[in-house]
Amino acid sequence: MPCWYYEKKELRNTPSIQDGIDYETECRYRKEGARFIIDTGTKMDLGYNTMATGVVYFHRFYMFHSFKNFPRYVTACCCLFLAGKVEETPKKCKDIIKTAKTLLSDQKFLTFGEDPKEEVMTLERILLQTIKFDLQVEHPYSYLLKYAKCLKGDKNKLQKMVQMAWTFVNDSLCTTLSLQWEPEIIAVALMYLAGKLSKFEVVDWNGRLPKHLRWWDMFVEDVTMDLLEDICHQVLDLYSQANNAKAPDSPPLVSTHEGNREWATIPTANDVAASAPATPNKISKIEVTSSTVNGSSNADATDGSKPVEIPAHFPPYPATFTPSSTAYPPVFPPTNISVPPPSVTTINHIVSAMHPFNSSGAIRPSAPALAPPTFQPFPYPAATTYFQPGNPAPPSTTQRAYYPP
Amino acid sequence: MNTKEKEKYIEEFDFPHCDESTKYEKVAKIGQGTFGEVFKAKEKNSNKKFVAMKKVLMDNEKEGFPITALREIKILQLLKHENVVNLIEICRTRAAQYNRYRSTFYLVFDFCEHDLAGLLSNVNVKFSLGEIKKVMQQLLNGLYYIHSNKILHRDMKAANVLITKNGILKLADFGLARAFSANKNGQVNRYTNRVVTLWYRPPELLLGDRNYGPPVDLWGAGCIMAEMWTRSPIMQGNTEQQQLTLISQLCGSVTTEVWPGVENLELFNKMELPKGQKRKVKERLKPYVKDPFACDLLDKLLILDPSKRYDSDSALNHDFFWTDPMPCDLSKMLAQHTQSMFEYLAPPRRPGHMRHPHHPVPGGPAKPSSSMADSGYQDRVF
């Protein structure tokens, strides 16, 4: 399998950057694409694993292609479409497109061309080749829950910490962290961050050995504080990015500098709570800011400074093409991701959906979503003849010619 | 990019992770898998290595790349074992105008010279007892491995058991395979019931069970084992009902005494279950099998109640594999045969013999009475 992890300097030399897009703009495109996958997936009741898989495909895709050549929202739909099948929560292509249309401005939807479905279908083959059919992707969520189970301490505080870490993982999808670090390390770092912000200090844990200085030494090796802080700042920068009008330098390039940052400068949950609505809304301050920026067409690579140009499209299927009547079976029961987050998560998260817990709240996997991906029964075409009409009729006598009755 | 530029871009983009299928040269068509044709091909470079290429049929896919093919790829990428067919890579044809800028994909496997159905249909191929043991031992090792990885094969049959010229057995065609999980918090699995080629289909599936597990593959292993001596599938029913009747005639009546809980299966009251049948697995197989350990193991694999049926671990510990003659290498015997033997290429065993285990119920509407795995076989000409 190819290596899907990159150095920071490689992330500053992507096909898009070589194509003349600046680094900050690429980061924004990635964030918008990831965001859009999550919004579309949430609206379609898809589980967090499906959405996260789609986002990882999206990030990997743009390590080989430029945002100028492939408009991000079409790619995003394609990634979600493929992830749905891979995670056994298939959605029809036309339904994804329909949902996408409700979330995009007319102008952005123009990038889907005259036949959006054909556009996505053709792109799917390019996507599969680009990601080398490396379909199975792991996410920090499962590690987060696994690690949390080992931690000792106040159950209530622990749960709040995990809830917060969970939303950080959601938000981390908008960064290129999945292209830099294994999900285990991201889980550790964002639990560390959530622990700091929710004032949950881990002093003891199950399975502790004398050589373990920190709880995560049980699960990951050689993770320095510099690295953890760098990962945390890449996520936190999302919030400052959204709050500041000007583009910040994110993700941070030099980790030594990051290590010197004071934790005190990071807004704590309480600080944020004071300046944010008490109940987090779907549309937070951050989102309003960023969507205003997104709305301006001259910032779009595909549009450039020229008037909107309707992009290229693929020839449609020939008229002789007869679609089969096969329909996907009902999807896997949706996970309970629409539960409003507990009040601890009043930080302006980029991604407000996808929650780990049911409202009841004990730390446990939220039912089916955390189980290993369950396969769907094969959808049998309703009116398919499996055998050619010309087949010889079966002999009416017993078949066991080689075996005595 | 405008259309022209985009087409050119796709045509010229050199996907670093996905080679072109032109690196192989097709030699012959050797079969028809779950979702496409299978070819024997030769690597064009200096290796000259033979491979099997399975084409992914996508022409009629309304929903893009088939979910069944994605499953098979995921499962094959997970399973790496000597007794499981090895997926080398996935290749593509170059997108160009002639294919409307849509690549075709091929799964590329290590080539295996024979399949078990092809070998068994050739009277010149003779297996000694030690060689049969080796075949079964490898088959059960493969099953043990895939079941440990929480994968069900769901299409065990002689044609899906490949054997290399060196005598290494490989389980193949994971087009129907799926992951399974133990029932948690009382949740019952609802897997599709329409799997496994009829002649190898276990009684629980015929009775509508949707919460099945590894025992479905062990039943198939039992059928294949018997076939090592009978040289032909032992229960060749034409319909689900007939298959169940044949099973009852061999394994005894399906009753709540021998199989507690069977009454809860969906079709228990809908299918006609022959009454008063005695179990005669050993008695009827003895004329062929002779070896008492072999008969005993067959008796343990062909147990009606899936919870009592031997699993691959118990089967591998059976005296059959640990008594003389011990399992022995197949390569010497296979070296006497220079031709590849595949069921797909084999001549019919007798004129008019309908080898296909499935067809529509006579007089009934044309409905798929089979596992979808066989849909590909419809165009066979004998």
PDB file of N, CA, C and O in Angstrom, chain A residues 65 69-70 81 85-86 88 93 118 121 124-125 129 132-133 136 312-314 317 321 328 375-376 378 380 386-387 394 399-400 402-404, chain B residues 1-3 9-10 15 17 59 62-65 68 71 74 77 92 100 102-103 178-179 194 234 236 246 284 288 349 356 358-359 368 375 378:
ATOM      1  N   HIS A  65      -3.830  15.738  -7.567  1.00  0.00           N
ATOM      2  CA  HIS A  65      -4.479  16.593  -8.558  1.00  0.00           C
ATOM      3  C   HIS A  65      -4.665  17.986  -7.986  1.00  0.00           C
ATOM      4  O   HIS A  65      -4.710  18.172  -6.773  1.00  0.00           O
ATOM      5  N   ASN A  69      -7.991  21.797 -11.552  1.00  0.00           N
ATOM      6  CA  ASN A  69      -8.493  20.834 -12.524  1.00  0.00           C
ATOM      7  C   ASN A  69      -9.769  20.145 -12.056  1.00  0.00           C
ATOM      8  O   ASN A  69     -10.580  19.717 -12.863  1.00  0.00           O
ATOM      9  N   PHE A  70      -9.904  19.987 -10.780  1.00  0.00           N
ATOM     10  CA  PHE A  70     -11.065  19.276 -10.246  1.00  0.00           C
ATOM     11  C   PHE A  70     -11.765  20.127  -9.189  1.00  0.00           C
ATOM     12  O   PHE A  70     -11.279  20.264  -8.072  1.00  0.00           O
ATOM     13  N   PHE A  81     -19.794   9.628  -1.987  1.00  0.00           N
ATOM     14  CA  PHE A  81     -20.480   8.544  -2.702  1.00  0.00           C
ATOM     15  C   PHE A  81     -19.701   7.234  -2.547  1.00  0.00           C
ATOM     16  O   PHE A  81     -20.266   6.193  -2.187  1.00  0.00           O
ATOM     17  N   LYS A  85     -20.393   3.557  -0.060  1.00  0.00           N
ATOM     18  CA  LYS A  85     -20.355   2.142  -0.472  1.00  0.00           C
ATOM     19  C   LYS A  85     -19.334   1.363   0.350  1.00  0.00           C
ATOM     20  O   LYS A  85     -19.608   0.257   0.809  1.00  0.00           O
ATOM     21  N   VAL A  86     -18.176   1.949   0.538  1.00  0.00           N
ATOM     22  CA  VAL A  86     -17.114   1.245   1.258  1.00  0.00           C
ATOM     23  C   VAL A  86     -17.510   0.989   2.715  1.00  0.00           C
ATOM     24  O   VAL A  86     -17.244  -0.074   3.261  1.00  0.00           O
ATOM     25  N   GLU A  88     -20.410   0.535   3.793  1.00  0.00           N
ATOM     26  CA  GLU A  88     -21.679  -0.196   3.822  1.00  0.00           C
ATOM     27  C   GLU A  88     -22.863   0.669   4.236  1.00  0.00           C
ATOM     28  O   GLU A  88     -23.808   0.213   4.875  1.00  0.00           O
ATOM     29  N   CYS A  93     -26.279   8.019  -5.950  1.00  0.00           N
ATOM     30  CA  CYS A  93     -25.551   9.181  -6.443  1.00  0.00           C
ATOM     31  C   CYS A  93     -26.480  10.363  -6.625  1.00  0.00           C
ATOM     32  O   CYS A  93     -26.155  11.490  -6.248  1.00  0.00           O
ATOM     33  N   GLU A 118     -23.257  12.082 -14.133  1.00  0.00           N
ATOM     34  CA  GLU A 118     -22.198  11.566 -15.000  1.00  0.00           C
ATOM     35  C   GLU A 118     -20.835  12.115 -14.582  1.00  0.00           C
ATOM     36  O   GLU A 118     -19.826  11.424 -14.629  1.00  0.00           O
ATOM     37  N   MET A 121     -19.779  10.111 -11.596  1.00  0.00           N
ATOM     38  CA  MET A 121     -19.450   8.731 -11.986  1.00  0.00           C
ATOM     39  C   MET A 121     -18.081   8.645 -12.666  1.00  0.00           C
ATOM     40  O   MET A 121     -17.312   7.725 -12.401  1.00  0.00           O
ATOM     41  N   GLU A 124     -15.410   9.094 -10.178  1.00  0.00           N
ATOM     42  CA  GLU A 124     -15.214   7.967  -9.255  1.00  0.00           C
ATOM     43  C   GLU A 124     -14.070   7.074  -9.729  1.00  0.00           C
ATOM     44  O   GLU A 124     -13.255   6.601  -8.936  1.00  0.00           O
ATOM     45  N   ARG A 125     -13.997   6.839 -11.030  1.00  0.00           N
ATOM     46  CA  ARG A 125     -12.913   5.981 -11.538  1.00  0.00           C
ATOM     47  C   ARG A 125     -11.561   6.651 -11.347  1.00  0.00           C
ATOM     48  O   ARG A 125     -10.570   5.987 -11.046  1.00  0.00           O
ATOM     49  N   GLN A 129      -8.491   5.169  -8.822  1.00  0.00           N
ATOM     50  CA  GLN A 129      -7.117   4.971  -9.282  1.00  0.00           C
ATOM     51  C   GLN A 129      -6.151   5.819  -8.487  1.00  0.00           C
ATOM     52  O   GLN A 129      -5.038   5.404  -8.181  1.00  0.00           O
ATOM     53  N   LYS A 132      -5.417   4.337  -5.158  1.00  0.00           N
ATOM     54  CA  LYS A 132      -4.942   2.961  -5.290  1.00  0.00           C
ATOM     55  C   LYS A 132      -5.868   1.937  -4.637  1.00  0.00           C
ATOM     56  O   LYS A 132      -5.397   0.972  -4.041  1.00  0.00           O
ATOM     57  N   PHE A 133      -7.136   2.155  -4.737  1.00  0.00           N
ATOM     58  CA  PHE A 133      -8.113   1.231  -4.168  1.00  0.00           C
ATOM     59  C   PHE A 133      -7.806   0.935  -2.695  1.00  0.00           C
ATOM     60  O   PHE A 133      -8.176  -0.103  -2.185  1.00  0.00           O
ATOM     61  N   GLN A 136      -9.973   1.018   2.824  1.00  0.00           N
ATOM     62  CA  GLN A 136     -10.225   0.941   4.255  1.00  0.00           C
ATOM     63  C   GLN A 136      -9.406   1.997   4.973  1.00  0.00           C
ATOM     64  O   GLN A 136      -8.184   1.974   4.910  1.00  0.00           O
ATOM     65  N   ALA A 312     -15.537  21.847 -17.788  1.00  0.00           N
ATOM     66  CA  ALA A 312     -15.613  20.746 -18.734  1.00  0.00           C
ATOM     67  C   ALA A 312     -16.465  19.612 -18.213  1.00  0.00           C
ATOM     68  O   ALA A 312     -16.587  19.402 -17.022  1.00  0.00           O
ATOM     69  N   HIS A 313     -17.016  18.848 -19.130  1.00  0.00           N
ATOM     70  CA  HIS A 313     -17.810  17.697 -18.710  1.00  0.00           C
ATOM     71  C   HIS A 313     -17.580  16.535 -19.615  1.00  0.00           C
ATOM     72  O   HIS A 313     -17.027  16.657 -20.685  1.00  0.00           O
ATOM     73  N   PHE A 314     -18.021  15.411 -19.106  1.00  0.00           N
ATOM     74  CA  PHE A 314     -17.768  14.191 -19.850  1.00  0.00           C
ATOM     75  C   PHE A 314     -18.970  13.847 -20.698  1.00  0.00           C
ATOM     76  O   PHE A 314     -20.094  14.165 -20.339  1.00  0.00           O
ATOM     77  N   TYR A 317     -23.636   8.952 -21.113  1.00  0.00           N
ATOM     78  CA  TYR A 317     -23.804   7.594 -21.599  1.00  0.00           C
ATOM     79  C   TYR A 317     -24.543   7.619 -22.933  1.00  0.00           C
ATOM     80  O   TYR A 317     -25.373   8.481 -23.165  1.00  0.00           O
ATOM     81  N   PHE A 321     -27.717   2.920 -23.458  1.00  0.00           N
ATOM     82  CA  PHE A 321     -27.459   2.491 -22.089  1.00  0.00           C
ATOM     83  C   PHE A 321     -28.775   2.251 -21.355  1.00  0.00           C
ATOM     84  O   PHE A 321     -29.623   3.106 -21.292  1.00  0.00           O
ATOM     85  N   TYR A 328     -30.434   0.260  -4.192  1.00  0.00           N
ATOM     86  CA  TYR A 328     -29.732  -0.094  -2.972  1.00  0.00           C
ATOM     87  C   TYR A 328     -30.738  -0.413  -1.890  1.00  0.00           C
ATOM     88  O   TYR A 328     -31.788   0.195  -1.802  1.00  0.00           O
ATOM     89  N   PHE A 375     -21.656  -5.393   6.632  1.00  0.00           N
ATOM     90  CA  PHE A 375     -21.971  -5.435   5.218  1.00  0.00           C
ATOM     91  C   PHE A 375     -23.469  -5.453   4.988  1.00  0.00           C
ATOM     92  O   PHE A 375     -24.226  -5.936   5.804  1.00  0.00           O
ATOM     93  N   GLN A 376     -23.845  -4.922   3.880  1.00  0.00           N
ATOM     94  CA  GLN A 376     -25.231  -4.967   3.459  1.00  0.00           C
ATOM     95  C   GLN A 376     -25.483  -6.260   2.731  1.00  0.00           C
ATOM     96  O   GLN A 376     -24.612  -6.773   2.057  1.00  0.00           O
ATOM     97  N   PHE A 378     -26.587  -8.340  -0.289  1.00  0.00           N
ATOM     98  CA  PHE A 378     -26.493  -7.996  -1.691  1.00  0.00           C
ATOM     99  C   PHE A 378     -27.876  -7.672  -2.229  1.00  0.00           C
ATOM    100  O   PHE A 378     -28.821  -8.414  -1.997  1.00  0.00           O
ATOM    101  N   TYR A 380     -30.507  -7.915  -4.579  1.00  0.00           N
ATOM    102  CA  TYR A 380     -30.819  -8.718  -5.755  1.00  0.00           C
ATOM    103  C   TYR A 380     -31.681  -7.928  -6.694  1.00  0.00           C
ATOM    104  O   TYR A 380     -32.672  -7.349  -6.294  1.00  0.00           O
ATOM    105  N   TYR A 386     -31.418 -15.138 -14.133  1.00  0.00           N
ATOM    106  CA  TYR A 386     -30.041 -15.559 -13.938  1.00  0.00           C
ATOM    107  C   TYR A 386     -29.615 -16.536 -15.000  1.00  0.00           C
ATOM    108  O   TYR A 386     -28.455 -16.775 -15.207  1.00  0.00           O
ATOM    109  N   PHE A 387     -30.550 -17.117 -15.646  1.00  0.00           N
ATOM    110  CA  PHE A 387     -30.195 -18.145 -16.606  1.00  0.00           C
ATOM    111  C   PHE A 387     -30.795 -17.808 -17.944  1.00  0.00           C
ATOM    112  O   PHE A 387     -31.902 -17.320 -18.033  1.00  0.00           O
ATOM    113  N   PRO A 394     -33.602 -28.992 -17.183  1.00  0.00           N
ATOM    114  CA  PRO A 394     -32.953 -29.999 -16.343  1.00  0.00           C
ATOM    115  C   PRO A 394     -33.566 -31.363 -16.572  1.00  0.00           C
ATOM    116  O   PRO A 394     -34.760 -31.465 -16.836  1.00  0.00           O
ATOM    117  N   GLN A 399     -30.560 -36.404 -10.232  1.00  0.00           N
ATOM    118  CA  GLN A 399     -29.318 -35.876 -10.766  1.00  0.00           C
ATOM    119  C   GLN A 399     -28.102 -36.692 -10.359  1.00  0.00           C
ATOM    120  O   GLN A 399     -27.047 -36.513 -10.902  1.00  0.00           O
ATOM    121  N   ARG A 400     -28.247 -37.507  -9.362  1.00  0.00           N
ATOM    122  CA  ARG A 400     -27.055 -38.093  -8.793  1.00  0.00           C
ATOM    123  C   ARG A 400     -26.553 -39.265  -9.611  1.00  0.00           C
ATOM    124  O   ARG A 400     -26.711 -40.420  -9.269  1.00  0.00           O
ATOM    125  N   TYR A 402     -23.555 -39.994 -10.272  1.00  0.00           N
ATOM    126  CA  TYR A 402     -22.296 -40.570  -9.827  1.00  0.00           C
ATOM    127  C   TYR A 402     -22.405 -41.149  -8.429  1.00  0.00           C
ATOM    128  O   TYR A 402     -21.453 -41.601  -7.868  1.00  0.00           O
ATOM    129  N   TYR A 403     -23.584 -41.044  -7.915  1.00  0.00           N
ATOM    130  CA  TYR A 403     -23.702 -41.367  -6.508  1.00  0.00           C
ATOM    131  C   TYR A 403     -25.010 -42.116  -6.311  1.00  0.00           C
ATOM    132  O   TYR A 403     -26.068 -41.624  -6.674  1.00  0.00           O
ATOM    133  N   PRO A 404     -24.959 -43.296  -5.783  1.00  0.00           N
ATOM    134  CA  PRO A 404     -26.188 -44.106  -5.706  1.00  0.00           C
ATOM    135  C   PRO A 404     -27.197 -43.485  -4.742  1.00  0.00           C
ATOM    136  O   PRO A 404     -26.802 -42.906  -3.737  1.00  0.00           O
TER     137      PRO A 404
ATOM    138  N   MET B   1     -10.678  23.972 -16.738  1.00  0.00           N
ATOM    139  CA  MET B   1     -10.396  23.176 -17.941  1.00  0.00           C
ATOM    140  C   MET B   1     -11.677  23.001 -18.750  1.00  0.00           C
ATOM    141  O   MET B   1     -12.735  22.742 -18.170  1.00  0.00           O
ATOM    142  N   ASN B   2     -11.556  23.094 -20.031  1.00  0.00           N
ATOM    143  CA  ASN B   2     -12.709  22.759 -20.853  1.00  0.00           C
ATOM    144  C   ASN B   2     -12.708  21.251 -21.096  1.00  0.00           C
ATOM    145  O   ASN B   2     -11.808  20.532 -20.664  1.00  0.00           O
ATOM    146  N   THR B   3     -13.716  20.791 -21.796  1.00  0.00           N
ATOM    147  CA  THR B   3     -13.881  19.343 -21.979  1.00  0.00           C
ATOM    148  C   THR B   3     -12.635  18.717 -22.579  1.00  0.00           C
ATOM    149  O   THR B   3     -12.138  17.707 -22.096  1.00  0.00           O
ATOM    150  N   TYR B   9      -6.161  15.593 -20.048  1.00  0.00           N
ATOM    151  CA  TYR B   9      -5.553  15.433 -18.710  1.00  0.00           C
ATOM    152  C   TYR B   9      -5.734  14.015 -18.203  1.00  0.00           C
ATOM    153  O   TYR B   9      -4.782  13.378 -17.747  1.00  0.00           O
ATOM    154  N   ILE B  10      -6.945  13.501 -18.307  1.00  0.00           N
ATOM    155  CA  ILE B  10      -7.228  12.156 -17.796  1.00  0.00           C
ATOM    156  C   ILE B  10      -6.497  11.100 -18.615  1.00  0.00           C
ATOM    157  O   ILE B  10      -5.975  10.123 -18.087  1.00  0.00           O
ATOM    158  N   PHE B  15      -1.337   7.587 -13.368  1.00  0.00           N
ATOM    159  CA  PHE B  15      -1.677   7.282 -11.989  1.00  0.00           C
ATOM    160  C   PHE B  15      -0.564   6.461 -11.356  1.00  0.00           C
ATOM    161  O   PHE B  15      -0.299   5.345 -11.787  1.00  0.00           O
ATOM    162  N   HIS B  17      -0.315   4.913  -8.726  1.00  0.00           N
ATOM    163  CA  HIS B  17      -0.687   3.763  -7.900  1.00  0.00           C
ATOM    164  C   HIS B  17      -1.492   2.722  -8.656  1.00  0.00           C
ATOM    165  O   HIS B  17      -1.987   1.778  -8.072  1.00  0.00           O
ATOM    166  N   ASP B  59     -20.676  -1.989 -16.792  1.00  0.00           N
ATOM    167  CA  ASP B  59     -21.483  -1.351 -17.823  1.00  0.00           C
ATOM    168  C   ASP B  59     -22.906  -1.090 -17.368  1.00  0.00           C
ATOM    169  O   ASP B  59     -23.520  -0.107 -17.729  1.00  0.00           O
ATOM    170  N   LYS B  62     -25.629   1.306 -12.311  1.00  0.00           N
ATOM    171  CA  LYS B  62     -26.207   2.642 -12.178  1.00  0.00           C
ATOM    172  C   LYS B  62     -25.499   3.417 -11.075  1.00  0.00           C
ATOM    173  O   LYS B  62     -25.454   4.624 -11.081  1.00  0.00           O
ATOM    174  N   GLU B  63     -24.950   2.661 -10.128  1.00  0.00           N
ATOM    175  CA  GLU B  63     -24.338   3.310  -8.973  1.00  0.00           C
ATOM    176  C   GLU B  63     -22.810   3.194  -8.986  1.00  0.00           C
ATOM    177  O   GLU B  63     -22.186   2.965  -7.964  1.00  0.00           O
ATOM    178  N   GLY B  64     -22.242   3.317 -10.183  1.00  0.00           N
ATOM    179  CA  GLY B  64     -20.790   3.384 -10.281  1.00  0.00           C
ATOM    180  C   GLY B  64     -20.102   2.061 -10.013  1.00  0.00           C
ATOM    181  O   GLY B  64     -20.622   0.999 -10.320  1.00  0.00           O
ATOM    182  N   PHE B  65     -18.943   2.146  -9.420  1.00  0.00           N
ATOM    183  CA  PHE B  65     -18.152   0.942  -9.154  1.00  0.00           C
ATOM    184  C   PHE B  65     -18.950   0.033  -8.216  1.00  0.00           C
ATOM    185  O   PHE B  65     -19.412   0.467  -7.162  1.00  0.00           O
ATOM    186  N   THR B  68     -20.241  -4.749  -4.597  1.00  0.00           N
ATOM    187  CA  THR B  68     -19.767  -6.130  -4.413  1.00  0.00           C
ATOM    188  C   THR B  68     -18.277  -6.227  -4.739  1.00  0.00           C
ATOM    189  O   THR B  68     -17.532  -6.922  -4.056  1.00  0.00           O
ATOM    190  N   ARG B  71     -16.315  -4.690  -1.936  1.00  0.00           N
ATOM    191  CA  ARG B  71     -16.221  -5.637  -0.824  1.00  0.00           C
ATOM    192  C   ARG B  71     -15.139  -6.671  -1.086  1.00  0.00           C
ATOM    193  O   ARG B  71     -14.321  -6.960  -0.221  1.00  0.00           O
ATOM    194  N   LYS B  74     -11.743  -5.083  -0.664  1.00  0.00           N
ATOM    195  CA  LYS B  74     -11.435  -4.833   0.749  1.00  0.00           C
ATOM    196  C   LYS B  74     -11.052  -6.128   1.463  1.00  0.00           C
ATOM    197  O   LYS B  74     -10.102  -6.171   2.236  1.00  0.00           O
ATOM    198  N   GLN B  77      -7.698  -7.505   0.278  1.00  0.00           N
ATOM    199  CA  GLN B  77      -6.568  -6.718   0.798  1.00  0.00           C
ATOM    200  C   GLN B  77      -6.277  -7.085   2.247  1.00  0.00           C
ATOM    201  O   GLN B  77      -5.152  -7.008   2.711  1.00  0.00           O
ATOM    202  N   ARG B  92      -5.876  -1.004 -14.718  1.00  0.00           N
ATOM    203  CA  ARG B  92      -6.895  -0.222 -15.409  1.00  0.00           C
ATOM    204  C   ARG B  92      -6.540  -0.152 -16.880  1.00  0.00           C
ATOM    205  O   ARG B  92      -5.378  -0.306 -17.248  1.00  0.00           O
ATOM    206  N   ARG B 100     -15.021   6.351 -23.727  1.00  0.00           N
ATOM    207  CA  ARG B 100     -15.677   7.549 -23.184  1.00  0.00           C
ATOM    208  C   ARG B 100     -14.983   8.016 -21.905  1.00  0.00           C
ATOM    209  O   ARG B 100     -15.602   8.437 -20.954  1.00  0.00           O
ATOM    210  N   ARG B 102     -13.656   6.415 -19.569  1.00  0.00           N
ATOM    211  CA  ARG B 102     -13.917   5.625 -18.371  1.00  0.00           C
ATOM    212  C   ARG B 102     -13.054   4.373 -18.440  1.00  0.00           C
ATOM    213  O   ARG B 102     -13.209   3.547 -19.334  1.00  0.00           O
ATOM    214  N   SER B 103     -12.194   4.221 -17.475  1.00  0.00           N
ATOM    215  CA  SER B 103     -11.312   3.056 -17.442  1.00  0.00           C
ATOM    216  C   SER B 103     -12.099   1.802 -17.097  1.00  0.00           C
ATOM    217  O   SER B 103     -13.125   1.867 -16.438  1.00  0.00           O
ATOM    218  N   ARG B 178     -18.380 -11.793   3.073  1.00  0.00           N
ATOM    219  CA  ARG B 178     -18.706 -10.629   3.882  1.00  0.00           C
ATOM    220  C   ARG B 178     -18.099 -10.782   5.273  1.00  0.00           C
ATOM    221  O   ARG B 178     -17.746 -11.879   5.697  1.00  0.00           O
ATOM    222  N   ALA B 179     -18.000  -9.672   5.957  1.00  0.00           N
ATOM    223  CA  ALA B 179     -17.561  -9.708   7.342  1.00  0.00           C
ATOM    224  C   ALA B 179     -18.735 -10.166   8.194  1.00  0.00           C
ATOM    225  O   ALA B 179     -19.880  -9.944   7.852  1.00  0.00           O
ATOM    226  N   ARG B 194     -29.633 -15.610   0.467  1.00  0.00           N
ATOM    227  CA  ARG B 194     -29.469 -16.163  -0.869  1.00  0.00           C
ATOM    228  C   ARG B 194     -27.997 -16.259  -1.239  1.00  0.00           C
ATOM    229  O   ARG B 194     -27.514 -15.559  -2.115  1.00  0.00           O
ATOM    230  N   ILE B 234     -22.132 -34.371  -4.241  1.00  0.00           N
ATOM    231  CA  ILE B 234     -22.884 -35.485  -3.671  1.00  0.00           C
ATOM    232  C   ILE B 234     -24.378 -35.223  -3.586  1.00  0.00           C
ATOM    233  O   ILE B 234     -25.152 -36.163  -3.534  1.00  0.00           O
ATOM    234  N   GLN B 236     -27.105 -33.075  -5.651  1.00  0.00           N
ATOM    235  CA  GLN B 236     -27.322 -32.168  -6.780  1.00  0.00           C
ATOM    236  C   GLN B 236     -28.791 -31.837  -6.947  1.00  0.00           C
ATOM    237  O   GLN B 236     -29.428 -32.245  -7.922  1.00  0.00           O
ATOM    238  N   LEU B 246     -32.748 -34.113  -0.363  1.00  0.00           N
ATOM    239  CA  LEU B 246     -31.510 -34.885  -0.531  1.00  0.00           C
ATOM    240  C   LEU B 246     -30.686 -34.870   0.754  1.00  0.00           C
ATOM    241  O   LEU B 246     -30.120 -35.887   1.150  1.00  0.00           O
ATOM    242  N   ARG B 284     -23.632 -44.502   3.615  1.00  0.00           N
ATOM    243  CA  ARG B 284     -23.717 -44.277   2.175  1.00  0.00           C
ATOM    244  C   ARG B 284     -22.401 -43.810   1.567  1.00  0.00           C
ATOM    245  O   ARG B 284     -22.188 -43.929   0.363  1.00  0.00           O
ATOM    246  N   TYR B 288     -17.453 -45.413  -1.142  1.00  0.00           N
ATOM    247  CA  TYR B 288     -16.505 -44.550  -1.854  1.00  0.00           C
ATOM    248  C   TYR B 288     -15.281 -44.238  -1.001  1.00  0.00           C
ATOM    249  O   TYR B 288     -14.154 -44.280  -1.462  1.00  0.00           O
ATOM    250  N   ARG B 349     -19.463 -33.827 -18.291  1.00  0.00           N
ATOM    251  CA  ARG B 349     -19.144 -35.173 -17.842  1.00  0.00           C
ATOM    252  C   ARG B 349     -19.955 -36.226 -18.567  1.00  0.00           C
ATOM    253  O   ARG B 349     -19.547 -37.339 -18.728  1.00  0.00           O
ATOM    254  N   HIS B 356     -25.168 -27.328 -14.258  1.00  0.00           N
ATOM    255  CA  HIS B 356     -25.458 -26.152 -13.461  1.00  0.00           C
ATOM    256  C   HIS B 356     -26.397 -26.484 -12.322  1.00  0.00           C
ATOM    257  O   HIS B 356     -27.443 -27.062 -12.524  1.00  0.00           O
ATOM    258  N   HIS B 358     -28.285 -24.671 -10.617  1.00  0.00           N
ATOM    259  CA  HIS B 358     -29.457 -23.822 -10.400  1.00  0.00           C
ATOM    260  C   HIS B 358     -30.157 -23.556 -11.693  1.00  0.00           C
ATOM    261  O   HIS B 358     -29.543 -23.381 -12.712  1.00  0.00           O
ATOM    262  N   HIS B 359     -31.412 -23.457 -11.602  1.00  0.00           N
ATOM    263  CA  HIS B 359     -32.181 -22.938 -12.713  1.00  0.00           C
ATOM    264  C   HIS B 359     -33.552 -22.643 -12.163  1.00  0.00           C
ATOM    265  O   HIS B 359     -33.885 -23.067 -11.051  1.00  0.00           O
ATOM    266  N   PRO B 368     -34.477 -15.984  -9.629  1.00  0.00           N
ATOM    267  CA  PRO B 368     -33.162 -16.496  -9.282  1.00  0.00           C
ATOM    268  C   PRO B 368     -33.280 -17.484  -8.132  1.00  0.00           C
ATOM    269  O   PRO B 368     -33.656 -17.113  -7.032  1.00  0.00           O
ATOM    270  N   SER B 375     -24.560 -16.179 -11.488  1.00  0.00           N
ATOM    271  CA  SER B 375     -25.129 -15.456 -12.612  1.00  0.00           C
ATOM    272  C   SER B 375     -24.128 -15.401 -13.751  1.00  0.00           C
ATOM    273  O   SER B 375     -24.496 -15.362 -14.904  1.00  0.00           O
ATOM    274  N   GLN B 378     -23.963 -18.156 -16.787  1.00  0.00           N
ATOM    275  CA  GLN B 378     -25.073 -18.394 -17.690  1.00  0.00           C
ATOM    276  C   GLN B 378     -24.636 -18.586 -19.143  1.00  0.00           C
ATOM    277  O   GLN B 378     -25.327 -19.221 -19.908  1.00  0.00           O
TER     278      GLN B 378
END
